Tab-separated table of C-alpha atoms and ligand atoms in Angstrom:
chain	number	residue	atom	x	y	z
I	1	ALA	CA	104.556	76.009	75.946
I	2	ASP	CA	107.727	74.204	76.900
I	3	VAL	CA	107.413	70.465	76.855
I	4	ALA	CA	110.138	68.265	78.287
I	5	VAL	CA	110.503	64.672	77.173
I	6	PRO	CA	112.568	61.881	78.723
I	7	VAL	CA	115.877	61.413	76.912
I	8	THR	CA	118.459	58.790	77.798
I	9	LEU	CA	121.976	59.375	76.561
I	10	THR	CA	124.866	56.933	76.952
I	11	VAL	CA	128.002	59.031	77.148
I	12	ASN	CA	131.469	57.596	77.674
I	13	GLY	CA	129.943	54.345	78.865
I	14	ARG	CA	127.494	55.820	81.357
I	15	ARG	CA	123.734	56.225	81.039
I	16	HIS	CA	122.189	59.586	81.801
I	17	ASP	CA	118.437	60.086	82.134
I	18	LEU	CA	117.351	63.617	81.317
I	19	MET	CA	114.166	65.580	80.778
I	20	LEU	CA	114.748	67.816	77.778
I	21	ASP	CA	112.934	70.084	75.420
I	22	PRO	CA	112.912	67.960	72.249
I	23	ARG	CA	114.567	70.837	70.368
I	24	VAL	CA	117.750	70.650	72.458
I	25	THR	CA	120.722	69.714	70.297
I	26	LEU	CA	123.048	66.916	71.277
I	27	LEU	CA	125.756	69.569	71.734
I	28	ASP	CA	123.709	71.575	74.231
I	29	ALA	CA	122.649	68.418	76.067
I	30	LEU	CA	126.273	67.369	76.457
I	31	ARG	CA	127.537	70.777	77.518
I	32	ASN	CA	124.686	72.366	79.413
I	33	TYR	CA	122.865	69.400	80.929
I	34	LEU	CA	125.653	66.860	81.425
I	35	GLY	CA	128.673	69.102	81.926
I	36	PHE	CA	130.816	67.655	79.130
I	37	THR	CA	132.227	71.066	78.281
I	38	GLY	CA	135.253	69.643	76.477
I	39	THR	CA	133.025	69.573	73.400
I	40	LYS	CA	133.004	73.126	72.053
I	41	LYS	CA	130.417	75.275	70.339
I	42	GLY	CA	131.938	77.256	67.497
I	43	CYS	CA	129.446	78.085	64.770
I	44	ASP	CA	126.444	76.051	65.993
I	45	GLN	CA	125.581	75.370	62.362
I	46	GLY	CA	127.706	72.528	61.091
I	47	GLN	CA	130.560	74.528	59.652
I	48	CYS	CA	133.476	74.373	62.080
I	49	GLY	CA	133.643	70.890	63.606
I	50	ALA	CA	134.405	72.186	67.129
I	51	CYS	CA	131.445	70.136	68.392
I	52	THR	CA	132.553	66.812	66.866
I	53	VAL	CA	131.762	63.713	68.939
I	54	LEU	CA	131.532	60.026	68.112
I	55	VAL	CA	128.102	58.443	67.880
I	56	ALA	CA	128.294	54.686	67.324
I	57	ASP	CA	131.920	55.203	66.245
I	58	ARG	CA	130.981	57.778	63.586
I	59	ARG	CA	132.078	61.398	63.862
I	60	ILE	CA	129.236	63.867	63.803
I	61	ASP	CA	128.702	67.575	64.379
I	62	SER	CA	126.733	67.430	67.616
I	63	CYS	CA	125.257	70.892	66.933
I	64	LEU	CA	123.391	69.491	63.928
I	65	THR	CA	121.537	66.684	65.653
I	66	LEU	CA	118.942	66.631	68.413
I	67	ALA	CA	119.674	64.877	71.682
I	68	VAL	CA	116.414	62.966	71.394
I	69	MET	CA	117.636	61.363	68.149
I	70	ASN	CA	120.762	59.914	69.754
I	71	GLN	CA	119.361	57.545	72.341
I	72	ASP	CA	120.404	53.888	72.563
I	73	VAL	CA	123.728	54.561	70.872
I	74	PRO	CA	127.135	54.923	72.489
I	75	ILE	CA	128.367	58.516	72.436
I	76	VAL	CA	132.025	59.348	73.071
I	77	THR	CA	133.289	62.818	73.923
I	78	ILE	CA	136.829	64.033	74.531
I	79	GLU	CA	136.321	63.299	78.239
I	80	GLY	CA	135.857	59.616	77.380
I	81	LEU	CA	139.074	59.404	75.429
I	82	GLY	CA	141.789	59.962	77.971
I	83	ALA	CA	142.688	61.737	81.172
I	84	PRO	CA	145.708	63.960	81.826
I	85	GLU	CA	147.557	61.055	83.400
I	86	SER	CA	146.525	58.578	80.692
I	87	LEU	CA	146.221	60.383	77.404
I	88	HIS	CA	144.967	58.698	74.265
I	89	PRO	CA	147.780	58.315	71.671
I	90	ILE	CA	146.139	60.931	69.460
I	91	GLN	CA	145.977	63.398	72.354
I	92	LYS	CA	149.686	62.764	73.025
I	93	ALA	CA	150.522	63.262	69.368
I	94	PHE	CA	148.695	66.620	69.255
I	95	ILE	CA	150.861	67.789	72.151
I	96	GLU	CA	154.099	66.419	70.691
I	97	HIS	CA	153.499	67.875	67.227
I	98	ASP	CA	152.031	71.269	68.222
I	99	GLY	CA	148.600	70.407	66.845
I	100	PHE	CA	146.971	73.344	68.600
I	101	GLN	CA	147.393	76.921	69.754
I	102	CYS	CA	144.331	78.353	71.531
I	103	GLY	CA	142.825	74.885	71.803
I	104	TYR	CA	139.264	75.835	70.948
I	105	CYS	CA	139.053	73.516	67.942
I	106	THR	CA	141.179	70.801	69.503
I	107	SER	CA	138.694	68.393	71.033
I	108	GLY	CA	136.764	68.409	67.773
I	109	GLN	CA	139.962	67.843	65.807
I	110	ILE	CA	140.935	64.971	68.077
I	111	MET	CA	137.528	63.270	67.975
I	112	SER	CA	137.570	63.571	64.202
I	113	ALA	CA	141.089	62.134	64.078
I	114	VAL	CA	140.041	59.209	66.280
I	115	ALA	CA	137.215	58.369	63.885
I	116	LEU	CA	139.521	58.773	60.903
I	117	LEU	CA	142.257	56.517	62.276
I	118	GLU	CA	140.295	53.972	64.286
I	119	HIS	CA	136.928	53.640	62.577
I	120	GLU	CA	137.474	54.585	58.938
I	121	LYS	CA	139.826	53.549	56.157
I	122	PRO	CA	143.235	54.967	57.142
I	123	PRO	CA	144.282	57.987	55.086
I	124	ALA	CA	147.017	57.240	52.547
I	125	SER	CA	148.671	60.654	52.259
I	126	ASP	CA	148.938	64.053	53.925
I	127	THR	CA	146.666	65.420	51.217
I	128	GLU	CA	144.082	62.835	52.124
I	129	ILE	CA	144.451	63.624	55.829
I	130	ARG	CA	143.841	67.309	55.044
I	131	GLU	CA	140.815	66.543	52.873
I	132	ARG	CA	139.241	64.185	55.345
I	133	MET	CA	139.867	66.586	58.250
I	134	SER	CA	138.469	69.523	56.279
I	135	GLY	CA	135.265	69.601	58.337
I	136	ASN	CA	137.337	70.727	61.324
I	137	LEU	CA	138.421	74.341	61.038
I	138	CYS	CA	141.257	75.891	63.035
I	139	ARG	CA	141.312	79.661	63.245
I	140	CYS	CA	144.845	79.537	64.613
I	141	GLY	CA	146.118	77.704	61.547
I	142	ALA	CA	147.571	74.769	63.471
I	143	TYR	CA	146.974	72.567	60.432
I	144	PRO	CA	150.608	71.509	59.818
I	145	GLY	CA	150.884	70.147	63.365
I	146	ILE	CA	147.474	68.496	63.156
I	147	VAL	CA	148.384	66.692	59.938
I	148	GLU	CA	151.756	65.667	61.359
I	149	ALA	CA	150.170	64.324	64.546
I	150	ILE	CA	147.659	62.258	62.594
I	151	ARG	CA	150.312	60.951	60.202
I	152	CYS	CA	152.553	59.869	63.084
I	153	VAL	CA	149.771	58.018	64.907
I	154	ARG	CA	148.814	56.310	61.641
I	155	ASP	CA	152.421	55.244	61.046
I	156	ALA	CA	152.874	54.035	64.625
I	157	ALA	CA	149.791	51.843	64.223
I	158	ARG	CA	151.259	50.386	61.030
I	159	ASN	CA	154.700	49.745	62.495
I	160	PRO	CA	154.315	49.157	66.209
I	161	VAL	CA	157.595	49.633	68.058
I	162	ALA	CA	158.816	46.202	69.095
Y	201	LIG	FE1	129.016	72.394	65.394
Y	201	LIG	FE2	130.509	74.392	64.503
Y	201	LIG	S1	129.640	74.126	66.473
Y	201	LIG	S2	130.028	72.524	63.500
Y	202	LIG	FE1	142.883	77.772	67.986
Y	202	LIG	FE2	142.508	75.647	66.421
Y	202	LIG	S1	143.973	75.901	67.979
Y	202	LIG	S2	141.230	77.361	66.653
């Protein structure tokens, strides 16, 4: 029998009260119940990173965790990052440096890059950027642009333009 349980998720600064089957993943809750479809489902098994979101400032594959386990923590999706008229610097950099083609992996790439640059130790080299972004796959092979975008945002943070 289907049993729904109350689940409260705080997404992009807003609380949402839901009734969910406890087996619903965080990814499906975000996409199917809350309409945050910017977060993508690629593999649904932790291998592609398309579903990456921030939970308490840490990047996670939202397909690998249940919604019910992510209550009372701030969740950020791509929709919480910027809007077309006010893009986040990392979103801008992906556009400027051709960090995407079809775009399917892009919100996951960007959320991962935000965690990398804003909540983790900054990467020292392009090799390190590649390694630490290796959980985010891009079937289009936009990797050179992705690495360049991340490097430029890192460098801009180090040397702010006066
Ligand atoms: Fe979650 Fe691929 S959809 S890692
Ligand atoms: Fe197409 Fe990355 S831009 S999968």
